[in-house]
């Protein structure tokens, strides 16, 4: 850093008299706090700092994980609310009549709905003609010999 | 009072007096140490309270293997980093990055009293990855020796020098980009 205007000193000030009041406040800690952590016994695996930190860690476990729990809860809430809203909006658009439902799903041609549902006035009483049978046999790839055989059989 | 005298005072059973000497000796130093990380006077003030509570609680376990200075700075650095990690999660909940949040704090700090170049530098520092930022602040602003930083952060001197070098290059590039 070679710019003249940049020095190594941190460019912040503090409120007037701050450090005096700070020292006074910090000096009250021994009176206000609980007894110091008991001396670590010899041979204990705890390090100098970890001895006190272990106690602090137990106290602040919930404080440590609270932000993550809050994050998970907010995601769960978003999913639940979103699902509810989607279900609510779909409910309004889905028709009550199942026939209309299928029409919307475009599974059946609108012009010939009786292909799926049928029409009592026509196809129920309709019988297959020989022409229909022939067309089917041809479309199914039945061999000519078999076609001829079955024709012979039907004659007799 | 020197660190050695403070330890002797504590070992002589004068715990509160020793603690008060630690407060006198370290409060201002730790203030600037923490301020460099958290970029806010209010947050620094809160953290200092927590740091000295931890120091008071851990004093009985201080065996003198490390220097008092290194030990206290380690506590302070760990507390500052824990605070920043919490800030990172809070920032993520608001769909922000931690560096963005800290840059905003640098911009909005009412106690800032340097030239604009310093503000630009401060924001460039907050863009650094955490490890590089810590080393840079401790070396550049606090002028700590690499050996002392190594003891505080429990890293090798070589690693710290490399981190500082990379941090310096990134900040230089950032400042050049802004000045174009």
mmCIF file of C-alpha atoms in Angstrom:
data_model
loop_
_atom_site.group_PDB
_atom_site.id
_atom_site.type_symbol
_atom_site.label_atom_id
_atom_site.label_comp_id
_atom_site.label_asym_id
_atom_site.label_seq_id
_atom_site.Cartn_x
_atom_site.Cartn_y
_atom_site.Cartn_z
ATOM 1 C CA UNK A 1 0.000 0.000 0.000
ATOM 2 C CA UNK A 2 1.839 3.064 -1.171
ATOM 3 C CA UNK A 3 -0.910 5.642 -1.430
ATOM 4 C CA UNK A 4 -0.072 8.611 0.750
ATOM 5 C CA UNK A 5 -3.532 8.819 2.159
ATOM 6 C CA UNK A 6 -3.486 5.272 3.483
ATOM 7 C CA UNK A 7 -1.773 4.700 6.813
ATOM 8 C CA UNK A 8 -1.524 1.625 8.962
ATOM 9 C CA UNK A 9 -3.750 3.140 11.600
ATOM 10 C CA UNK A 10 -7.348 1.976 11.651
ATOM 11 C CA UNK A 11 -9.466 4.881 10.370
ATOM 12 C CA UNK A 12 -12.058 4.848 13.138
ATOM 13 C CA UNK A 13 -12.683 6.983 16.179
ATOM 14 C CA UNK A 14 -14.460 6.048 19.378
ATOM 15 C CA UNK A 15 -16.916 8.021 21.481
ATOM 16 C CA UNK A 16 -15.210 10.379 23.898
ATOM 17 C CA UNK A 17 -14.213 8.719 27.169
ATOM 18 C CA UNK A 18 -15.139 5.341 25.789
ATOM 19 C CA UNK A 19 -12.086 3.448 27.008
ATOM 20 C CA UNK A 20 -12.417 4.834 30.522
ATOM 21 C CA UNK A 21 -16.010 3.698 30.821
ATOM 22 C CA UNK A 22 -15.067 0.418 29.133
ATOM 23 C CA UNK A 23 -12.444 -0.346 31.774
ATOM 24 C CA UNK A 24 -14.896 0.503 34.530
ATOM 25 C CA UNK A 25 -17.532 -1.819 33.070
ATOM 26 C CA UNK A 26 -15.115 -4.679 32.468
ATOM 27 C CA UNK A 27 -13.737 -4.402 35.983
ATOM 28 C CA UNK A 28 -17.164 -5.344 37.333
ATOM 29 C CA UNK A 29 -17.068 -8.742 35.628
ATOM 30 C CA UNK A 30 -15.582 -10.650 38.588
ATOM 31 C CA UNK A 31 -18.375 -9.431 40.878
ATOM 32 C CA UNK A 32 -21.143 -10.029 38.358
ATOM 33 C CA UNK A 33 -20.067 -13.363 36.959
ATOM 34 C CA UNK A 34 -20.319 -16.821 38.571
ATOM 35 C CA UNK A 35 -17.307 -18.299 40.260
ATOM 36 C CA UNK A 36 -14.423 -18.933 37.893
ATOM 37 C CA UNK A 37 -14.238 -22.371 36.297
ATOM 38 C CA UNK A 38 -12.714 -24.876 38.721
ATOM 39 C CA UNK A 39 -9.081 -25.632 38.221
ATOM 40 C CA UNK A 40 -8.472 -28.333 35.693
ATOM 41 C CA UNK A 41 -7.089 -31.414 37.395
ATOM 42 C CA UNK A 42 -3.645 -32.554 36.381
ATOM 43 C CA UNK A 43 -3.706 -34.998 33.537
ATOM 44 C CA UNK A 44 -6.992 -33.680 32.270
ATOM 45 C CA UNK A 45 -7.190 -33.618 28.492
ATOM 46 C CA UNK A 46 -8.718 -30.142 28.558
ATOM 47 C CA UNK A 47 -6.437 -27.364 27.390
ATOM 48 C CA UNK A 48 -6.179 -24.062 29.228
ATOM 49 C CA UNK A 49 -8.752 -22.364 27.100
ATOM 50 C CA UNK A 50 -10.932 -25.341 26.326
ATOM 51 C CA UNK A 51 -11.637 -25.870 30.033
ATOM 52 C CA UNK A 52 -13.618 -22.668 30.169
ATOM 53 C CA UNK A 53 -14.785 -22.965 26.632
ATOM 54 C CA UNK A 54 -16.327 -26.386 27.274
ATOM 55 C CA UNK A 55 -18.637 -24.846 29.842
ATOM 56 C CA UNK A 56 -19.453 -22.004 27.481
ATOM 57 C CA UNK A 57 -20.084 -24.419 24.620
ATOM 58 C CA UNK A 58 -22.610 -26.401 26.666
ATOM 59 C CA UNK A 59 -24.484 -23.217 27.489
ATOM 60 C CA UNK A 60 -24.513 -21.873 23.951
ATOM 61 C CA UNK A 61 -25.293 -25.096 22.042
ATOM 62 C CA UNK A 62 -28.820 -23.915 21.317
ATOM 63 C CA UNK A 63 -27.527 -20.421 20.534
ATOM 64 C CA UNK A 64 -25.053 -21.975 18.123
ATOM 65 C CA UNK A 65 -27.629 -24.000 16.227
ATOM 66 C CA UNK A 66 -30.592 -21.652 16.463
ATOM 67 C CA UNK A 67 -29.854 -19.912 13.151
ATOM 68 C CA UNK A 68 -29.696 -23.248 11.310
ATOM 69 C CA UNK A 69 -32.930 -24.445 12.909
ATOM 70 C CA UNK A 70 -34.551 -21.154 11.925
ATOM 71 C CA UNK A 71 -33.335 -21.613 8.345
ATOM 72 C CA UNK A 72 -34.699 -25.169 8.159
ATOM 73 C CA UNK A 73 -38.021 -24.103 9.695
ATOM 74 C CA UNK A 74 -38.397 -21.263 7.199
ATOM 75 C CA UNK A 75 -37.809 -23.636 4.268
ATOM 76 C CA UNK A 76 -40.339 -26.118 5.657
ATOM 77 C CA UNK A 77 -42.881 -23.345 6.151
ATOM 78 C CA UNK A 78 -42.333 -22.100 2.608
ATOM 79 C CA UNK A 79 -42.919 -25.600 1.205
ATOM 80 C CA UNK A 80 -46.090 -26.150 3.270
ATOM 81 C CA UNK A 81 -47.556 -22.748 2.415
ATOM 82 C CA UNK A 82 -46.602 -23.109 -1.235
ATOM 83 C CA UNK A 83 -48.232 -26.563 -1.479
ATOM 84 C CA UNK A 84 -51.367 -25.256 0.183
ATOM 85 C CA UNK A 85 -51.627 -22.337 -2.225
ATOM 86 C CA UNK A 86 -51.008 -24.541 -5.254
ATOM 87 C CA UNK A 87 -53.649 -27.054 -4.113
ATOM 88 C CA UNK A 88 -56.086 -24.241 -3.468
ATOM 89 C CA UNK A 89 -55.619 -22.687 -6.888
ATOM 90 C CA UNK A 90 -55.810 -26.056 -8.693
ATOM 91 C CA UNK A 91 -59.015 -26.946 -6.865
ATOM 92 C CA UNK A 92 -60.765 -23.974 -8.438
ATOM 93 C CA UNK A 93 -59.728 -24.820 -11.948
ATOM 94 C CA UNK A 94 -60.486 -28.553 -11.865
ATOM 95 C CA UNK A 95 -64.051 -29.158 -13.098
ATOM 96 C CA UNK A 96 -66.360 -31.284 -10.977
ATOM 97 C CA UNK A 97 -67.568 -33.329 -13.902
ATOM 98 C CA UNK A 98 -65.037 -36.067 -14.621
ATOM 99 C CA UNK A 99 -65.869 -36.066 -18.308
ATOM 100 C CA UNK A 100 -64.918 -32.440 -18.601
ATOM 101 C CA UNK A 101 -61.812 -33.278 -16.597
ATOM 102 C CA UNK A 102 -60.684 -35.707 -19.245
ATOM 103 C CA UNK A 103 -61.542 -33.271 -21.992
ATOM 104 C CA UNK A 104 -59.166 -30.781 -20.448
ATOM 105 C CA UNK A 105 -56.457 -33.385 -20.226
ATOM 106 C CA UNK A 106 -56.824 -33.849 -23.954
ATOM 107 C CA UNK A 107 -56.900 -37.641 -23.699
ATOM 108 C CA UNK A 108 -59.899 -37.970 -25.880
ATOM 109 C CA UNK A 109 -60.725 -36.107 -29.043
ATOM 110 C CA UNK A 110 -63.397 -33.482 -28.458
ATOM 111 C CA UNK A 111 -65.082 -34.310 -31.725
ATOM 112 C CA UNK A 112 -65.547 -38.039 -30.951
ATOM 113 C CA UNK A 113 -66.060 -38.376 -27.204
ATOM 114 C CA UNK A 114 -68.049 -41.610 -27.533
ATOM 115 C CA UNK A 115 -64.786 -43.361 -28.439
ATOM 116 C CA UNK A 116 -64.076 -43.476 -24.692
ATOM 117 C CA UNK A 117 -67.417 -43.159 -23.023
ATOM 118 C CA UNK A 118 -69.587 -44.629 -25.670
ATOM 119 C CA UNK A 119 -73.040 -43.547 -26.740
ATOM 120 C CA UNK A 120 -76.024 -45.636 -25.692
ATOM 121 C CA UNK A 121 -77.917 -44.784 -28.844
ATOM 122 C CA UNK A 122 -75.349 -46.149 -31.253
ATOM 123 C CA UNK A 123 -72.284 -48.350 -30.512
ATOM 124 C CA UNK A 124 -73.834 -50.445 -27.749
ATOM 125 C CA UNK A 125 -76.194 -52.054 -30.219
ATOM 126 C CA UNK A 126 -73.805 -51.941 -33.154
ATOM 127 C CA UNK A 127 -72.586 -55.287 -34.371
ATOM 128 C CA UNK A 128 -69.338 -56.008 -36.095
ATOM 129 C CA UNK A 129 -69.615 -56.407 -39.830
ATOM 130 C CA UNK A 130 -67.495 -58.719 -41.940
ATOM 131 C CA UNK A 131 -65.843 -55.633 -43.304
ATOM 132 C CA UNK A 132 -64.752 -54.621 -39.794
ATOM 133 C CA UNK A 133 -63.352 -58.077 -39.144
ATOM 134 C CA UNK A 134 -61.408 -58.108 -42.399
ATOM 135 C CA UNK A 135 -59.950 -54.702 -41.695
ATOM 136 C CA UNK A 136 -58.870 -55.860 -38.273
ATOM 137 C CA UNK A 137 -57.249 -59.048 -39.554
ATOM 138 C CA UNK A 138 -55.328 -57.157 -42.208
ATOM 139 C CA UNK A 139 -54.173 -54.521 -39.728
ATOM 140 C CA UNK A 140 -53.065 -57.211 -37.278
ATOM 141 C CA UNK A 141 -50.797 -58.800 -39.908
ATOM 142 C CA UNK A 142 -52.653 -62.080 -40.168
ATOM 143 C CA UNK A 143 -51.293 -64.067 -43.106
ATOM 144 C CA UNK A 144 -53.252 -64.498 -46.321
ATOM 145 C CA UNK A 145 -53.360 -68.287 -45.911
ATOM 146 C CA UNK A 146 -54.952 -67.960 -42.511
ATOM 147 C CA UNK A 147 -57.361 -65.415 -43.855
ATOM 148 C CA UNK A 148 -58.306 -67.815 -46.602
ATOM 149 C CA UNK A 149 -58.564 -70.724 -44.131
ATOM 150 C CA UNK A 150 -60.849 -68.818 -41.816
ATOM 151 C CA UNK A 151 -63.003 -67.715 -44.729
ATOM 152 C CA UNK A 152 -63.279 -71.367 -45.840
ATOM 153 C CA UNK A 153 -64.139 -72.414 -42.271
ATOM 154 C CA UNK A 154 -66.837 -69.812 -41.933
ATOM 155 C CA UNK A 155 -68.400 -70.964 -45.144
ATOM 156 C CA UNK A 156 -68.593 -74.440 -43.690
ATOM 157 C CA UNK B 1 2.393 -3.899 34.804
ATOM 158 C CA UNK B 2 4.022 -6.602 32.688
ATOM 159 C CA UNK B 3 2.344 -9.899 31.859
ATOM 160 C CA UNK B 4 4.700 -11.759 34.155
ATOM 161 C CA UNK B 5 3.788 -9.484 37.066
ATOM 162 C CA UNK B 6 0.102 -9.977 36.351
ATOM 163 C CA UNK B 7 0.539 -13.759 36.460
ATOM 164 C CA UNK B 8 2.459 -13.503 39.715
ATOM 165 C CA UNK B 9 -0.288 -11.312 41.150
ATOM 166 C CA UNK B 10 -2.872 -13.897 40.164
ATOM 167 C CA UNK B 11 -0.862 -16.773 41.558
ATOM 168 C CA UNK B 12 -0.534 -14.858 44.801
ATOM 169 C CA UNK B 13 -4.302 -15.123 45.135
ATOM 170 C CA UNK B 14 -5.150 -11.559 44.105
ATOM 171 C CA UNK B 15 -7.445 -12.685 41.308
ATOM 172 C CA UNK B 16 -9.561 -9.596 40.869
ATOM 173 C CA UNK B 17 -6.608 -7.260 40.998
ATOM 174 C CA UNK B 18 -4.821 -9.342 38.379
ATOM 175 C CA UNK B 19 -7.924 -9.291 36.208
ATOM 176 C CA UNK B 20 -8.204 -5.516 36.511
ATOM 177 C CA UNK B 21 -4.587 -5.205 35.417
ATOM 178 C CA UNK B 22 -5.379 -7.370 32.397
ATOM 179 C CA UNK B 23 -8.326 -5.096 31.589
ATOM 180 C CA UNK B 24 -6.118 -1.993 31.856
ATOM 181 C CA UNK B 25 -3.412 -3.533 29.751
ATOM 182 C CA UNK B 26 -5.480 -5.226 27.047
ATOM 183 C CA UNK B 27 -8.874 -3.542 26.681
ATOM 184 C CA UNK B 28 -7.840 -0.921 24.148
ATOM 185 C CA UNK B 29 -5.594 -3.306 22.217
ATOM 186 C CA UNK B 30 -8.340 -5.901 22.012
ATOM 187 C CA UNK B 31 -10.851 -3.261 20.983
ATOM 188 C CA UNK B 32 -8.877 -2.427 17.837
ATOM 189 C CA UNK B 33 -8.113 -6.090 17.260
ATOM 190 C CA UNK B 34 -11.796 -6.996 17.235
ATOM 191 C CA UNK B 35 -12.878 -3.812 15.438
ATOM 192 C CA UNK B 36 -10.784 -4.791 12.450
ATOM 193 C CA UNK B 37 -12.833 -7.994 12.104
ATOM 194 C CA UNK B 38 -16.380 -6.913 12.850
ATOM 195 C CA UNK B 39 -16.372 -3.355 11.430
ATOM 196 C CA UNK B 40 -18.808 -1.952 13.974
ATOM 197 C CA UNK B 41 -18.255 -0.097 17.242
ATOM 198 C CA UNK B 42 -21.399 -1.544 18.851
ATOM 199 C CA UNK B 43 -20.561 -5.133 17.910
ATOM 200 C CA UNK B 44 -16.996 -4.639 19.125
ATOM 201 C CA UNK B 45 -18.238 -3.299 22.434
ATOM 202 C CA UNK B 46 -20.527 -6.302 22.923
ATOM 203 C CA UNK B 47 -17.801 -8.736 21.960
ATOM 204 C CA UNK B 48 -15.282 -7.189 24.322
ATOM 205 C CA UNK B 49 -17.632 -7.832 27.212
ATOM 206 C CA UNK B 50 -17.941 -11.489 26.193
ATOM 207 C CA UNK B 51 -14.196 -11.823 25.661
ATOM 208 C CA UNK B 52 -13.314 -10.550 29.100
ATOM 209 C CA UNK B 53 -15.980 -12.716 30.698
ATOM 210 C CA UNK B 54 -14.305 -15.687 29.000
ATOM 211 C CA UNK B 55 -10.870 -14.489 30.120
ATOM 212 C CA UNK B 56 -12.067 -14.224 33.719
ATOM 213 C CA UNK B 57 -13.648 -17.679 33.508
ATOM 214 C CA UNK B 58 -10.567 -19.292 31.949
ATOM 215 C CA UNK B 59 -7.931 -17.646 34.160
ATOM 216 C CA UNK B 60 -7.828 -20.534 36.650
ATOM 217 C CA UNK B 61 -6.943 -22.888 33.770
ATOM 218 C CA UNK B 62 -4.088 -20.720 32.501
ATOM 219 C CA UNK B 63 -0.969 -22.723 33.236
ATOM 220 C CA UNK B 64 1.564 -20.332 31.724
ATOM 221 C CA UNK B 65 2.572 -22.636 28.873
ATOM 222 C CA UNK B 66 1.730 -19.870 26.434
ATOM 223 C CA UNK B 67 2.349 -16.176 26.900
ATOM 224 C CA UNK B 68 -0.538 -14.306 28.511
ATOM 225 C CA UNK B 69 -0.628 -12.051 25.457
ATOM 226 C CA UNK B 70 -0.972 -14.997 23.048
ATOM 227 C CA UNK B 71 -3.563 -16.664 25.250
ATOM 228 C CA UNK B 72 -5.761 -13.561 25.526
ATOM 229 C CA UNK B 73 -5.482 -12.747 21.826
ATOM 230 C CA UNK B 74 -6.440 -16.333 20.977
ATOM 231 C CA UNK B 75 -9.609 -16.021 23.053
ATOM 232 C CA UNK B 76 -10.419 -12.671 21.450
ATOM 233 C CA UNK B 77 -9.778 -13.917 17.904
ATOM 234 C CA UNK B 78 -11.907 -17.035 18.431
ATOM 235 C CA UNK B 79 -14.781 -14.967 19.806
ATOM 236 C CA UNK B 80 -14.588 -12.545 16.886
ATOM 237 C CA UNK B 81 -14.579 -15.415 14.384
ATOM 238 C CA UNK B 82 -17.536 -17.122 16.114
ATOM 239 C CA UNK B 83 -19.404 -13.834 15.905
ATOM 240 C CA UNK B 84 -18.622 -13.543 12.190
ATOM 241 C CA UNK B 85 -19.806 -17.094 11.562
ATOM 242 C CA UNK B 86 -23.141 -16.237 13.169
ATOM 243 C CA UNK B 87 -23.303 -13.087 11.060
ATOM 244 C CA UNK B 88 -22.685 -15.233 7.977
ATOM 245 C CA UNK B 89 -25.723 -17.390 8.721
ATOM 246 C CA UNK B 90 -27.874 -14.313 9.385
ATOM 247 C CA UNK B 91 -26.663 -12.767 6.134
ATOM 248 C CA UNK B 92 -27.523 -15.975 4.246
ATOM 249 C CA UNK B 93 -31.085 -15.819 5.624
ATOM 250 C CA UNK B 94 -31.374 -12.353 4.101
ATOM 251 C CA UNK B 95 -29.838 -13.646 0.857
ATOM 252 C CA UNK B 96 -26.719 -11.562 1.416
ATOM 253 C CA UNK B 97 -23.038 -12.467 1.654
ATOM 254 C CA UNK B 98 -20.983 -11.821 4.766
ATOM 255 C CA UNK B 99 -18.495 -9.685 2.837
ATOM 256 C CA UNK B 100 -21.386 -7.616 1.460
ATOM 257 C CA UNK B 101 -22.713 -7.117 4.965
ATOM 258 C CA UNK B 102 -19.294 -6.054 6.267
ATOM 259 C CA UNK B 103 -18.731 -3.695 3.341
ATOM 260 C CA UNK B 104 -22.052 -2.070 4.165
ATOM 261 C CA UNK B 105 -20.933 -1.653 7.762
ATOM 262 C CA UNK B 106 -17.726 0.022 6.570
ATOM 263 C CA UNK B 107 -19.812 2.389 4.424
ATOM 264 C CA UNK B 108 -22.310 3.191 7.166
ATOM 265 C CA UNK B 109 -19.905 3.438 10.094
ATOM 266 C CA UNK B 110 -20.539 6.761 11.853
ATOM 267 C CA UNK B 111 -17.148 6.601 13.563
ATOM 268 C CA UNK B 112 -15.164 6.423 10.358
ATOM 269 C CA UNK B 113 -12.775 9.376 10.282
ATOM 270 C CA UNK B 114 -10.287 8.650 7.523
ATOM 271 C CA UNK B 115 -9.995 9.643 3.873
ATOM 272 C CA UNK B 116 -12.022 7.911 1.205
ATOM 273 C CA UNK B 117 -8.983 5.829 0.258
ATOM 274 C CA UNK B 118 -9.049 4.237 3.693
ATOM 275 C CA UNK B 119 -12.716 3.396 3.276
ATOM 276 C CA UNK B 120 -11.962 1.810 -0.076
ATOM 277 C CA UNK B 121 -9.131 -0.161 1.499
ATOM 278 C CA UNK B 122 -11.405 -1.258 4.343
ATOM 279 C CA UNK B 123 -13.985 -2.555 1.888
ATOM 280 C CA UNK B 124 -11.337 -4.330 -0.170
ATOM 281 C CA UNK B 125 -10.114 -6.078 2.981
ATOM 282 C CA UNK B 126 -13.638 -7.310 3.746
ATOM 283 C CA UNK B 127 -13.754 -8.982 0.336
ATOM 284 C CA UNK B 128 -10.816 -11.230 1.212
ATOM 285 C CA UNK B 129 -11.343 -14.845 2.246
ATOM 286 C CA UNK B 130 -11.495 -15.217 6.008
ATOM 287 C CA UNK B 131 -7.998 -16.632 6.607
ATOM 288 C CA UNK B 132 -6.324 -13.967 4.465
ATOM 289 C CA UNK B 133 -8.401 -11.201 6.020
ATOM 290 C CA UNK B 134 -7.418 -12.208 9.554
ATOM 291 C CA UNK B 135 -3.707 -12.347 8.768
ATOM 292 C CA UNK B 136 -3.799 -9.088 6.833
ATOM 293 C CA UNK B 137 -5.553 -7.181 9.597
ATOM 294 C CA UNK B 138 -3.230 -8.500 12.293
ATOM 295 C CA UNK B 139 -0.135 -7.762 10.265
ATOM 296 C CA UNK B 140 -1.083 -4.522 8.554
ATOM 297 C CA UNK B 141 -3.100 -2.683 11.185
ATOM 298 C CA UNK B 142 -1.795 -4.220 14.404
ATOM 299 C CA UNK B 143 1.778 -4.718 13.200
ATOM 300 C CA UNK B 144 2.011 -8.062 14.974
ATOM 301 C CA UNK B 145 4.998 -10.256 14.241
ATOM 302 C CA UNK B 146 4.416 -13.376 12.202
ATOM 303 C CA UNK B 147 5.689 -15.476 15.112
ATOM 304 C CA UNK B 148 3.067 -13.990 17.422
ATOM 305 C CA UNK B 149 0.299 -14.385 14.827
ATOM 306 C CA UNK B 150 1.404 -18.013 14.348
ATOM 307 C CA UNK B 151 0.975 -18.700 18.072
ATOM 308 C CA UNK B 152 -2.394 -16.950 18.204
ATOM 309 C CA UNK B 153 -3.817 -18.702 15.161
ATOM 310 C CA UNK B 154 -1.897 -21.950 15.610
ATOM 311 C CA UNK B 155 -0.521 -21.808 12.080
ATOM 312 C CA UNK B 156 3.000 -21.898 10.671
ATOM 313 C CA UNK B 157 4.861 -18.704 9.844
ATOM 314 C CA UNK B 158 5.206 -19.831 6.226
ATOM 315 C CA UNK B 159 1.456 -20.263 5.834
ATOM 316 C CA UNK B 160 0.847 -16.843 7.308
ATOM 317 C CA UNK B 161 3.375 -15.173 5.033
ATOM 318 C CA UNK B 162 1.761 -16.812 2.022
ATOM 319 C CA UNK B 163 -1.705 -15.706 3.175
ATOM 320 C CA UNK B 164 -0.486 -12.161 3.663
ATOM 321 C CA UNK B 165 1.126 -12.113 0.255
ATOM 322 C CA UNK B 166 -2.057 -13.313 -1.479
ATOM 323 C CA UNK B 167 -4.132 -10.838 0.495
ATOM 324 C CA UNK B 168 -1.817 -7.989 -0.449
ATOM 325 C CA UNK B 169 -2.007 -8.885 -4.148
ATOM 326 C CA UNK B 170 -5.796 -9.128 -4.093
ATOM 327 C CA UNK B 171 -6.184 -5.795 -2.349
ATOM 328 C CA UNK B 172 -3.738 -4.155 -4.724
ATOM 329 C CA UNK B 173 -5.696 -5.497 -7.708
ATOM 330 C CA UNK B 174 -8.971 -4.315 -6.171
ATOM 331 C CA UNK B 175 -7.636 -0.816 -5.560
ATOM 332 C CA UNK B 176 -6.230 -0.613 -9.071
ATOM 333 C CA UNK B 177 -9.573 -1.703 -10.487
ATOM 334 C CA UNK B 178 -11.363 1.028 -8.564
ATOM 335 C CA UNK B 179 -8.881 3.716 -9.531
ATOM 336 C CA UNK B 180 -9.309 2.985 -13.277
#
